[in-house]
CSV table of N, CA and C in Angstrom, one decimal:
chain,number,residue,atom,x,y,z
A,1,MET,N,-11.7,32.5,2.9
A,1,MET,CA,-10.7,32.7,3.6
A,1,MET,C,-9.5,31.9,3.0
A,2,ALA,N,-8.3,32.7,2.9
A,2,ALA,CA,-7.2,32.1,2.2
A,2,ALA,C,-6.5,31.1,3.7
A,3,VAL,N,-5.9,30.1,3.1
A,3,VAL,CA,-5.1,29.0,3.8
A,3,VAL,C,-3.8,29.4,3.4
A,4,SER,N,-2.8,29.8,4.3
A,4,SER,CA,-1.5,29.9,4.3
A,4,SER,C,-0.8,28.4,4.5
A,5,GLN,N,0.2,28.4,3.8
A,5,GLN,CA,1.0,27.1,3.5
A,5,GLN,C,1.7,26.9,5.0
A,6,ASN,N,1.6,25.7,5.7
A,6,ASN,CA,2.3,25.6,6.9
A,6,ASN,C,3.1,25.0,7.1
A,7,ASP,N,4.4,25.3,7.6
A,7,ASP,CA,5.8,24.4,7.6
A,7,ASP,C,5.5,23.1,8.2
A,8,SER,N,4.3,22.8,9.3
A,8,SER,CA,4.0,21.6,9.9
A,8,SER,C,3.1,20.7,9.1
A,9,VAL,N,2.8,21.2,7.9
A,9,VAL,CA,2.0,20.1,7.2
A,9,VAL,C,2.8,19.1,6.7
A,10,THR,N,2.5,18.0,6.6
A,10,THR,CA,3.1,16.8,5.9
A,10,THR,C,2.5,16.2,4.7
A,11,TRP,N,2.8,16.5,3.7
A,11,TRP,CA,2.0,16.2,2.4
A,11,TRP,C,2.2,14.7,1.8
A,12,LEU,N,1.0,14.0,1.9
A,12,LEU,CA,1.6,12.4,1.7
A,12,LEU,C,0.4,12.1,0.4
A,13,THR,N,0.8,11.0,-0.2
A,13,THR,CA,0.0,10.5,-1.3
A,13,THR,C,-1.0,9.9,-0.3
A,14,GLN,N,-2.1,9.4,-1.0
A,14,GLN,CA,-3.2,8.4,-0.3
A,14,GLN,C,-2.5,7.4,0.0
A,15,GLU,N,-1.3,6.6,-0.9
A,15,GLU,CA,-0.9,5.3,-0.7
A,15,GLU,C,-0.2,5.4,0.6
A,16,ALA,N,0.5,6.5,0.6
A,16,ALA,CA,1.6,6.6,1.9
A,16,ALA,C,0.8,7.1,3.1
A,17,TYR,N,-0.3,7.7,2.9
A,17,TYR,CA,-1.2,7.7,4.2
A,17,TYR,C,-1.8,6.7,4.8
A,18,ASP,N,-2.4,5.8,3.8
A,18,ASP,CA,-3.0,4.7,4.1
A,18,ASP,C,-2.0,3.5,4.7
A,19,ARG,N,-0.8,3.6,4.3
A,19,ARG,CA,0.1,2.7,4.6
A,19,ARG,C,0.7,2.9,6.1
A,20,LEU,N,0.6,4.3,6.4
A,20,LEU,CA,1.2,4.7,7.5
A,20,LEU,C,-0.1,4.6,8.7
A,21,LYS,N,-1.3,4.8,8.2
A,21,LYS,CA,-2.3,4.7,9.1
A,21,LYS,C,-2.7,3.1,9.6
A,22,GLU,N,-2.4,2.3,8.6
A,22,GLU,CA,-2.5,0.9,8.7
A,22,GLU,C,-1.2,0.4,9.8
A,23,GLU,N,-0.2,0.7,9.9
A,23,GLU,CA,1.0,0.4,10.5
A,23,GLU,C,0.6,1.4,11.9
A,24,TYR,N,0.3,2.5,12.0
A,24,TYR,CA,-0.2,2.9,13.4
A,24,TYR,C,-1.4,2.2,14.0
A,25,ASP,N,-2.5,1.8,13.4
A,25,ASP,CA,-3.5,1.0,13.8
A,25,ASP,C,-2.9,-0.4,14.3
A,26,ARG,N,-2.1,-1.1,13.3
A,26,ARG,CA,-1.6,-2.3,13.8
A,26,ARG,C,-0.5,-1.8,15.2
A,27,LEU,N,0.2,-1.3,15.3
A,27,LEU,CA,1.1,-1.1,16.3
A,27,LEU,C,0.4,-0.7,17.6
A,28,SER,N,-0.6,0.4,17.3
A,28,SER,CA,-1.3,1.1,18.6
A,28,SER,C,-2.5,0.0,19.2
A,29,GLY,N,-2.8,-0.9,18.6
A,29,GLY,CA,-4.0,-2.2,19.1
A,29,GLY,C,-3.2,-3.3,19.1
A,30,PRO,N,-3.1,-4.2,18.2
A,30,PRO,CA,-2.7,-5.4,18.4
A,30,PRO,C,-1.3,-5.7,19.0
A,31,GLY,N,-0.4,-4.7,18.4
A,31,GLY,CA,0.9,-4.7,18.8
A,31,GLY,C,1.5,-4.6,20.2
A,32,ARG,N,0.6,-3.7,20.8
A,32,ARG,CA,0.4,-3.2,22.2
A,32,ARG,C,0.0,-4.0,23.2
A,33,ILE,N,-0.9,-5.1,22.6
A,33,ILE,CA,-1.4,-6.3,23.4
A,33,ILE,C,-0.4,-7.2,23.2
A,34,GLU,N,0.3,-7.3,22.1
A,34,GLU,CA,1.3,-8.7,21.8
A,34,GLU,C,2.4,-8.3,23.0
A,35,ILE,N,3.0,-6.8,22.7
A,35,ILE,CA,4.3,-6.7,23.7
A,35,ILE,C,3.7,-6.9,25.1
A,36,ALA,N,2.8,-6.2,25.5
A,36,ALA,CA,2.2,-6.8,26.8
A,36,ALA,C,2.3,-7.9,27.3
A,37,LYS,N,2.0,-8.9,26.6
A,37,LYS,CA,2.0,-10.4,26.8
A,37,LYS,C,3.4,-10.9,27.0
A,38,LYS,N,4.3,-10.5,25.9
A,38,LYS,CA,5.6,-10.5,26.1
A,38,LYS,C,6.5,-10.7,27.3
A,39,ILE,N,6.1,-9.2,27.7
A,39,ILE,CA,6.5,-8.6,29.1
A,39,ILE,C,6.0,-9.4,30.2
A,40,GLU,N,4.8,-10.0,30.3
A,40,GLU,CA,4.1,-10.6,31.4
A,40,GLU,C,4.9,-11.8,31.4
A,41,ALA,N,4.9,-12.8,30.2
A,41,ALA,CA,5.4,-14.0,30.1
A,41,ALA,C,7.0,-13.8,30.7
A,42,ALA,N,7.7,-12.9,30.1
A,42,ALA,CA,9.1,-12.5,30.6
A,42,ALA,C,9.1,-12.5,32.2
A,43,ARG,N,8.0,-11.6,32.7
A,43,ARG,CA,8.2,-11.2,33.8
A,43,ARG,C,8.0,-12.6,34.9
A,44,GLU,N,7.2,-13.4,34.3
A,44,GLU,CA,6.8,-15.0,35.4
A,44,GLU,C,8.3,-15.6,35.5
A,45,GLU,N,9.0,-15.4,34.6
A,45,GLU,CA,10.1,-16.2,34.6
A,45,GLU,C,11.2,-16.1,35.8
A,46,GLY,N,10.8,-15.0,36.5
A,46,GLY,CA,11.5,-14.7,37.8
A,46,GLY,C,12.4,-13.4,37.9
A,47,ASP,N,13.5,-13.4,38.5
A,47,ASP,CA,14.5,-12.3,38.7
A,47,ASP,C,14.4,-11.5,37.5
A,48,LEU,N,13.8,-10.4,37.8
A,48,LEU,CA,13.7,-9.4,36.4
A,48,LEU,C,15.2,-8.7,36.1
A,49,LYS,N,16.4,-8.7,37.4
A,49,LYS,CA,17.8,-8.1,36.8
A,49,LYS,C,18.4,-8.7,36.0
A,50,GLU,N,18.1,-10.1,36.2
A,50,GLU,CA,19.0,-10.9,35.1
A,50,GLU,C,18.2,-11.7,34.1
A,51,ASN,N,16.9,-11.0,33.7
A,51,ASN,CA,16.0,-11.7,33.1
A,51,ASN,C,16.1,-10.9,31.5
A,52,GLY,N,16.8,-11.5,30.5
A,52,GLY,CA,17.3,-10.9,29.2
A,52,GLY,C,16.0,-10.8,28.5
A,53,GLY,N,15.3,-11.7,28.5
A,53,GLY,CA,13.7,-11.7,28.0
A,53,GLY,C,12.8,-10.7,28.2
A,54,TYR,N,13.0,-10.2,29.6
A,54,TYR,CA,12.2,-8.9,29.8
A,54,TYR,C,12.8,-7.8,29.3
A,55,HIS,N,14.0,-7.5,29.6
A,55,HIS,CA,14.6,-6.5,29.1
A,55,HIS,C,14.5,-6.0,27.5
A,56,ALA,N,14.7,-7.3,26.8
A,56,ALA,CA,14.5,-7.0,25.5
A,56,ALA,C,12.9,-6.8,24.9
A,57,ALA,N,11.9,-7.3,25.7
A,57,ALA,CA,10.7,-7.2,25.4
A,57,ALA,C,10.4,-5.6,26.0
A,58,LYS,N,10.8,-5.0,27.0
A,58,LYS,CA,10.8,-3.7,27.4
A,58,LYS,C,11.4,-3.0,26.2
A,59,ASP,N,12.5,-3.1,25.9
A,59,ASP,CA,13.0,-2.4,25.0
A,59,ASP,C,12.3,-2.3,23.8
A,60,GLU,N,11.9,-3.3,23.0
A,60,GLU,CA,11.2,-3.5,22.1
A,60,GLU,C,9.7,-2.6,22.3
A,61,GLN,N,9.2,-2.8,23.6
A,61,GLN,CA,7.9,-1.7,23.8
A,61,GLN,C,8.3,-0.3,23.6
A,62,GLY,N,9.5,0.1,24.1
A,62,GLY,CA,10.2,1.4,23.9
A,62,GLY,C,10.1,2.1,22.5
A,63,LYS,N,10.8,1.3,21.9
A,63,LYS,CA,10.9,1.6,20.4
A,63,LYS,C,9.4,1.5,19.7
A,64,MET,N,8.6,0.7,20.1
A,64,MET,CA,7.3,0.6,19.4
A,64,MET,C,6.5,1.9,20.0
A,65,GLU,N,6.6,2.0,21.3
A,65,GLU,CA,5.9,3.4,21.6
A,65,GLU,C,6.5,4.8,20.9
A,66,ALA,N,7.7,4.7,20.8
A,66,ALA,CA,8.2,5.9,19.9
A,66,ALA,C,7.7,5.9,18.4
A,67,ARG,N,7.6,4.9,17.8
A,67,ARG,CA,7.3,5.0,16.6
A,67,ARG,C,5.7,5.2,16.4
A,68,ILE,N,5.0,4.7,17.6
A,68,ILE,CA,3.5,4.9,17.4
A,68,ILE,C,3.5,6.7,17.7
A,69,PHE,N,4.3,7.1,18.5
A,69,PHE,CA,4.4,8.8,18.7
A,69,PHE,C,4.4,9.3,17.3
A,70,HIS,N,5.6,8.8,16.7
A,70,HIS,CA,6.0,9.6,15.5
A,70,HIS,C,4.9,9.4,14.5
A,71,LEU,N,4.4,8.2,14.5
A,71,LEU,CA,3.2,7.8,13.1
A,71,LEU,C,2.2,9.1,13.7
A,72,ARG,N,1.6,9.0,14.7
A,72,ARG,CA,0.8,10.0,15.2
A,72,ARG,C,0.9,11.3,14.7
A,73,GLN,N,2.1,11.8,14.9
A,73,GLN,CA,2.4,13.3,14.7
A,73,GLN,C,2.3,13.6,13.2
A,74,ILE,N,2.8,12.5,12.6
A,74,ILE,CA,2.9,12.6,11.1
A,74,ILE,C,1.5,12.7,10.6
A,75,LEU,N,0.5,11.7,11.1
A,75,LEU,CA,-0.7,11.7,10.7
A,75,LEU,C,-1.8,12.8,11.0
A,76,ASP,N,-1.5,13.3,12.2
A,76,ASP,CA,-1.9,14.4,12.9
A,76,ASP,C,-1.8,15.8,11.9
A,77,SER,N,-0.5,15.7,11.1
A,77,SER,CA,-0.3,17.1,10.4
A,77,SER,C,-0.3,16.8,8.9
A,78,ALA,N,-0.8,15.5,8.7
A,78,ALA,CA,-0.8,15.0,6.9
A,78,ALA,C,-1.9,15.4,6.5
A,79,LYS,N,-1.4,16.2,5.1
A,79,LYS,CA,-2.6,16.6,4.1
A,79,LYS,C,-2.5,15.4,2.9
A,80,VAL,N,-3.4,15.2,2.8
A,80,VAL,CA,-3.3,13.9,1.5
A,80,VAL,C,-3.6,14.8,0.3
A,81,GLY,N,-2.7,14.1,-0.9
A,81,GLY,CA,-3.0,15.2,-2.1
A,81,GLY,C,-1.6,15.8,-2.4
A,82,GLU,N,-1.5,16.6,-3.2
A,82,GLU,CA,0.0,17.3,-3.6
A,82,GLU,C,-0.1,18.4,-3.4
A,83,ALA,N,1.2,18.9,-2.5
A,83,ALA,CA,1.5,20.3,-2.2
A,83,ALA,C,1.2,21.2,-3.3
A,84,PRO,N,0.7,22.4,-3.0
A,84,PRO,CA,0.5,23.3,-4.1
A,84,PRO,C,2.0,23.6,-5.0
A,85,ARG,N,2.0,23.4,-6.2
A,85,ARG,CA,3.5,23.5,-7.0
A,85,ARG,C,3.1,24.7,-7.8
A,86,THR,N,4.4,25.4,-7.9
A,86,THR,CA,4.5,26.1,-9.3
A,86,THR,C,6.0,25.8,-9.8
A,87,GLU,N,5.7,25.4,-10.9
A,87,GLU,CA,7.1,24.9,-12.0
A,87,GLU,C,8.0,26.2,-12.0
A,88,GLY,N,9.6,26.0,-11.3
A,88,GLY,CA,10.4,26.9,-11.3
A,88,GLY,C,10.7,27.2,-9.8
A,89,VAL,N,9.8,26.9,-9.1
A,89,VAL,CA,9.9,27.4,-7.6
A,89,VAL,C,10.0,25.9,-7.0
A,90,VAL,N,11.0,26.0,-6.1
A,90,VAL,CA,11.1,24.6,-5.1
A,90,VAL,C,10.0,24.8,-3.9
A,91,GLY,N,9.5,23.3,-3.7
A,91,GLY,CA,8.5,23.1,-2.7
A,91,GLY,C,8.3,21.7,-2.7
A,92,PRO,N,7.4,21.1,-1.7
A,92,PRO,CA,7.1,19.9,-1.7
A,92,PRO,C,6.6,19.6,-2.8
A,93,GLY,N,7.1,18.0,-3.3
A,93,GLY,CA,6.6,17.7,-4.5
A,93,GLY,C,7.3,18.1,-5.8
A,94,MET,N,8.2,18.6,-5.7
A,94,MET,CA,9.1,19.0,-6.6
A,94,MET,C,10.2,18.1,-6.6
A,95,THR,N,10.8,17.8,-8.3
A,95,THR,CA,11.8,17.2,-8.4
A,95,THR,C,13.0,18.6,-8.8
A,96,VAL,N,13.9,18.4,-8.0
A,96,VAL,CA,14.8,19.5,-7.6
A,96,VAL,C,16.3,19.3,-8.2
A,97,THR,N,16.8,20.1,-8.9
A,97,THR,CA,18.3,19.8,-9.3
A,97,THR,C,19.0,20.8,-8.8
A,98,ILE,N,20.1,20.6,-7.9
A,98,ILE,CA,20.9,21.6,-7.3
A,98,ILE,C,22.3,21.5,-7.9
A,99,ARG,N,23.2,22.5,-7.6
A,99,ARG,CA,24.6,22.3,-8.0
A,99,ARG,C,25.1,22.9,-6.8
A,100,PHE,N,26.4,22.2,-6.2
A,100,PHE,CA,27.0,22.8,-5.2
A,100,PHE,C,28.0,24.0,-5.6
A,101,VAL,N,27.8,25.0,-5.2
A,101,VAL,CA,28.7,26.4,-5.6
A,101,VAL,C,30.0,25.8,-5.1
A,102,GLY,N,31.2,26.0,-6.2
A,102,GLY,CA,32.6,25.9,-6.1
A,102,GLY,C,32.7,24.4,-6.7
A,103,ASP,N,31.8,23.9,-7.0
A,103,ASP,CA,31.9,22.4,-7.2
A,103,ASP,C,31.2,22.4,-8.7
A,104,GLU,N,31.2,21.2,-9.4
A,104,GLU,CA,30.7,20.9,-10.5
A,104,GLU,C,29.4,20.1,-10.3
A,105,ASP,N,29.3,19.4,-9.1
A,105,ASP,CA,28.3,18.3,-8.8
A,105,ASP,C,27.0,19.0,-8.8
A,106,GLU,N,26.2,17.9,-9.4
A,106,GLU,CA,24.7,18.2,-9.4
A,106,GLU,C,24.0,17.0,-8.7
A,107,VAL,N,22.9,17.4,-8.0
A,107,VAL,CA,22.1,16.4,-7.6
A,107,VAL,C,21.0,16.7,-7.8
A,108,THR,N,20.1,15.4,-8.0
A,108,THR,CA,18.5,15.8,-8.3
A,108,THR,C,17.9,14.9,-7.3
A,109,PHE,N,16.8,15.2,-6.9
A,109,PHE,CA,16.1,14.8,-5.7
A,109,PHE,C,14.6,15.1,-5.6
A,110,LEU,N,13.8,14.6,-5.2
A,110,LEU,CA,12.3,14.7,-4.6
A,110,LEU,C,12.2,15.4,-3.4
A,111,LEU,N,11.8,16.6,-3.4
A,111,LEU,CA,11.8,17.3,-2.0
A,111,LEU,C,10.3,16.9,-1.6
A,112,ALA,N,10.0,16.0,-0.5
A,112,ALA,CA,9.0,15.5,0.1
A,112,ALA,C,9.2,14.8,1.4
A,113,SER,N,8.2,14.3,2.1
A,113,SER,CA,8.1,13.8,3.2
A,113,SER,C,9.3,12.4,3.1
A,114,ARG,N,9.9,12.2,4.1
A,114,ARG,CA,10.8,10.9,4.0
A,114,ARG,C,10.1,9.6,4.0
A,115,GLU,N,8.8,9.6,4.2
A,115,GLU,CA,7.6,8.7,4.5
A,115,GLU,C,7.3,8.2,3.0
A,116,GLU,N,7.4,9.4,2.0
A,116,GLU,CA,7.3,8.6,0.7
A,116,GLU,C,8.1,7.7,0.3
A,117,SER,N,8.5,6.7,0.8
A,117,SER,CA,9.4,5.8,0.3
A,117,SER,C,8.8,5.1,-1.0
A,118,GLY,N,10.0,4.6,-1.7
A,118,GLY,CA,9.3,4.1,-2.9
A,118,GLY,C,9.5,4.9,-4.1
A,119,ALA,N,10.1,6.2,-4.1
A,119,ALA,CA,10.1,6.8,-5.1
A,119,ALA,C,11.6,6.3,-5.8
A,120,PRO,N,11.8,6.4,-6.8
A,120,PRO,CA,12.8,5.7,-8.0
A,120,PRO,C,13.9,6.7,-7.7
A,121,ILE,N,13.8,8.1,-6.9
A,121,ILE,CA,15.0,8.9,-6.8
A,121,ILE,C,15.3,9.3,-5.1
A,122,ASP,N,16.1,9.8,-4.7
A,122,ASP,CA,16.3,10.1,-3.6
A,122,ASP,C,15.3,11.2,-3.2
A,123,VAL,N,15.0,10.9,-1.8
A,123,VAL,CA,13.9,12.0,-1.1
A,123,VAL,C,14.5,12.6,-0.3
A,124,TYR,N,14.5,14.2,-0.3
A,124,TYR,CA,14.8,14.8,0.9
A,124,TYR,C,13.7,15.3,1.4
A,125,SER,N,13.6,15.6,2.9
A,125,SER,CA,12.9,16.0,3.5
A,125,SER,C,12.7,17.7,3.4
A,126,PRO,N,11.6,18.5,3.3
A,126,PRO,CA,11.3,19.9,3.2
A,126,PRO,C,12.0,20.3,4.7
A,127,LYS,N,11.9,19.8,5.6
A,127,LYS,CA,12.5,20.2,6.8
A,127,LYS,C,13.7,19.8,7.3
A,128,SER,N,14.6,18.9,6.3
A,128,SER,CA,16.0,18.7,6.7
A,128,SER,C,16.7,20.3,6.1
A,129,PRO,N,18.1,20.4,6.5
A,129,PRO,CA,19.0,21.8,6.5
A,129,PRO,C,18.9,22.0,4.9
A,130,LEU,N,19.3,21.3,4.2
A,130,LEU,CA,19.1,21.7,2.8
A,130,LEU,C,17.7,21.9,2.3
A,131,GLY,N,16.7,20.8,2.4
A,131,GLY,CA,15.3,21.2,2.2
A,131,GLY,C,14.9,22.5,2.6
A,132,ALA,N,14.8,22.9,4.0
A,132,ALA,CA,14.6,23.9,4.6
A,132,ALA,C,15.3,25.3,3.7
A,133,ALA,N,16.6,25.3,3.5
A,133,ALA,CA,17.1,26.4,2.8
A,133,ALA,C,16.7,26.5,1.3
A,134,ILE,N,16.4,25.5,0.7
A,134,ILE,CA,16.2,25.8,-0.9
A,134,ILE,C,14.5,26.1,-1.2
A,135,ASN,N,13.6,25.6,0.0
A,135,ASN,CA,12.1,25.7,0.0
A,135,ASN,C,11.7,27.1,-0.4
A,136,GLY,N,11.0,27.4,-1.4
A,136,GLY,CA,10.7,28.7,-1.9
A,136,GLY,C,11.7,29.3,-2.9
A,137,LYS,N,12.7,28.8,-2.9
A,137,LYS,CA,13.6,29.3,-3.8
A,137,LYS,C,13.4,29.4,-5.5
A,138,LYS,N,13.8,29.9,-6.4
A,138,LYS,CA,13.4,30.0,-8.0
A,138,LYS,C,14.8,29.5,-8.4
A,139,ILE,N,14.6,29.0,-9.7
A,139,ILE,CA,15.8,28.6,-10.7
A,139,ILE,C,16.7,29.6,-10.6
A,140,GLY,N,18.0,29.4,-10.4
A,140,GLY,CA,19.0,30.6,-10.6
A,140,GLY,C,19.3,31.0,-9.0
A,141,ASP,N,18.5,31.0,-8.1
A,141,ASP,CA,18.7,31.6,-6.6
A,141,ASP,C,19.7,30.5,-6.1
A,142,LYS,N,20.4,31.2,-5.0
A,142,LYS,CA,21.5,30.2,-4.2
A,142,LYS,C,20.9,30.3,-2.7
A,143,ALA,N,21.3,29.4,-2.1
A,143,ALA,CA,20.9,29.0,-0.8
A,143,ALA,C,22.1,28.6,0.2
A,144,THR,N,22.4,28.9,1.4
A,144,THR,CA,23.3,28.6,2.3
A,144,THR,C,22.6,27.5,3.2
A,145,TYR,N,23.4,26.5,3.6
A,145,TYR,CA,23.0,25.9,4.9
A,145,TYR,C,23.9,25.2,5.5
A,146,SER,N,23.8,24.8,6.7
A,146,SER,CA,25.0,24.1,7.8
A,146,SER,C,24.8,23.1,7.9
A,147,MET,N,26.0,22.3,7.6
A,147,MET,CA,26.0,20.7,7.7
A,147,MET,C,26.2,20.3,9.4
A,148,PRO,N,25.8,19.1,9.7
A,148,PRO,CA,25.9,18.6,11.1
A,148,PRO,C,27.1,19.2,11.8
A,149,ASN,N,28.2,19.1,10.6
A,149,ASN,CA,29.6,19.5,11.5
A,149,ASN,C,29.9,20.9,11.6
A,150,GLY,N,28.8,21.8,11.5
A,150,GLY,CA,28.9,23.2,11.6
A,150,GLY,C,29.2,23.8,10.0
A,151,ARG,N,30.2,23.1,9.1
A,151,ARG,CA,30.3,23.8,7.9
A,151,ARG,C,29.3,24.0,7.0
A,152,SER,N,29.4,25.3,6.4
A,152,SER,CA,28.2,26.1,5.5
A,152,SER,C,28.6,25.5,3.9
A,153,ILE,N,27.5,25.2,3.2
A,153,ILE,CA,27.5,24.9,2.0
A,153,ILE,C,26.5,25.7,1.2
A,154,THR,N,26.9,25.9,0.1
A,154,THR,CA,25.9,26.9,-0.7
A,154,THR,C,25.6,26.3,-2.1
A,155,VAL,N,24.3,26.2,-2.3
A,155,VAL,CA,23.9,25.4,-3.6
A,155,VAL,C,23.1,26.3,-4.3
A,156,GLU,N,23.2,26.2,-5.5
A,156,GLU,CA,22.2,26.9,-6.7
A,156,GLU,C,21.2,26.0,-6.9
A,157,VAL,N,20.0,26.6,-7.1
A,157,VAL,CA,18.8,25.8,-7.7
A,157,VAL,C,19.0,25.7,-9.3
A,158,LEU,N,19.3,24.6,-9.8
A,158,LEU,CA,19.1,24.7,-11.3
A,158,LEU,C,17.8,24.2,-11.7
A,159,GLU,N,17.2,23.5,-11.3
A,159,GLU,CA,15.7,23.1,-11.9
A,159,GLU,C,14.7,22.8,-10.7
A,160,ALA,N,13.5,22.9,-11.2
A,160,ALA,CA,12.3,22.6,-10.1
A,160,ALA,C,11.1,22.4,-10.8
A,161,VAL,N,10.7,21.0,-10.9
A,161,VAL,CA,9.6,20.6,-11.8
A,161,VAL,C,8.6,19.7,-11.1
A,162,PRO,N,7.5,19.7,-11.3
A,162,PRO,CA,6.5,18.6,-10.3
A,162,PRO,C,6.9,17.5,-10.5
A,163,TYR,N,6.9,16.6,-9.5
A,163,TYR,CA,7.4,15.3,-9.5
A,163,TYR,C,6.1,14.6,-10.4
A,164,ILE,N,6.4,13.7,-11.3
A,164,ILE,CA,5.4,13.2,-12.1
A,164,ILE,C,5.4,11.1,-11.5
A,165,GLY,N,6.4,10.9,-10.9
A,165,GLY,CA,6.2,9.3,-10.7
A,165,GLY,C,7.5,8.9,-11.2
A,166,ASN,N,7.1,7.5,-11.7
A,166,ASN,CA,7.8,6.8,-12.4
A,166,ASN,C,7.9,7.0,-13.8
């Protein structure tokens, strides 16, 4: 049975997956115990309305829980290895060079999960407006995407080659 490429898949290197899994395990285990102890210790200090330590600990707990949730989503949709790649076609794991139409500016970046930090070039997510617009495009194709301010920008794909690291 053929497997279709799913937009919700996050391709990660084994190193990135292991790093995120370790962070998830640390936060969801010892991290939760530690923050619960901080909250309890601050609660014992008295009046919660004016207890800065309590509010700071609760704030920290909220941020930690949001990160745990985000990590769980990434890990649940992660595939370890390399995304299927075809030279000349934009997709995850490709080094892409684009030119902004009407301008001579060229930008080269790695199209990959933002969790693939440490790459020596900029990393753009396939889920970002630019990444989604160019995903699947071939050399010479143009794509238009909307900026957060509502302005549309058109780019031309100049190159798409598999990323080979440093």
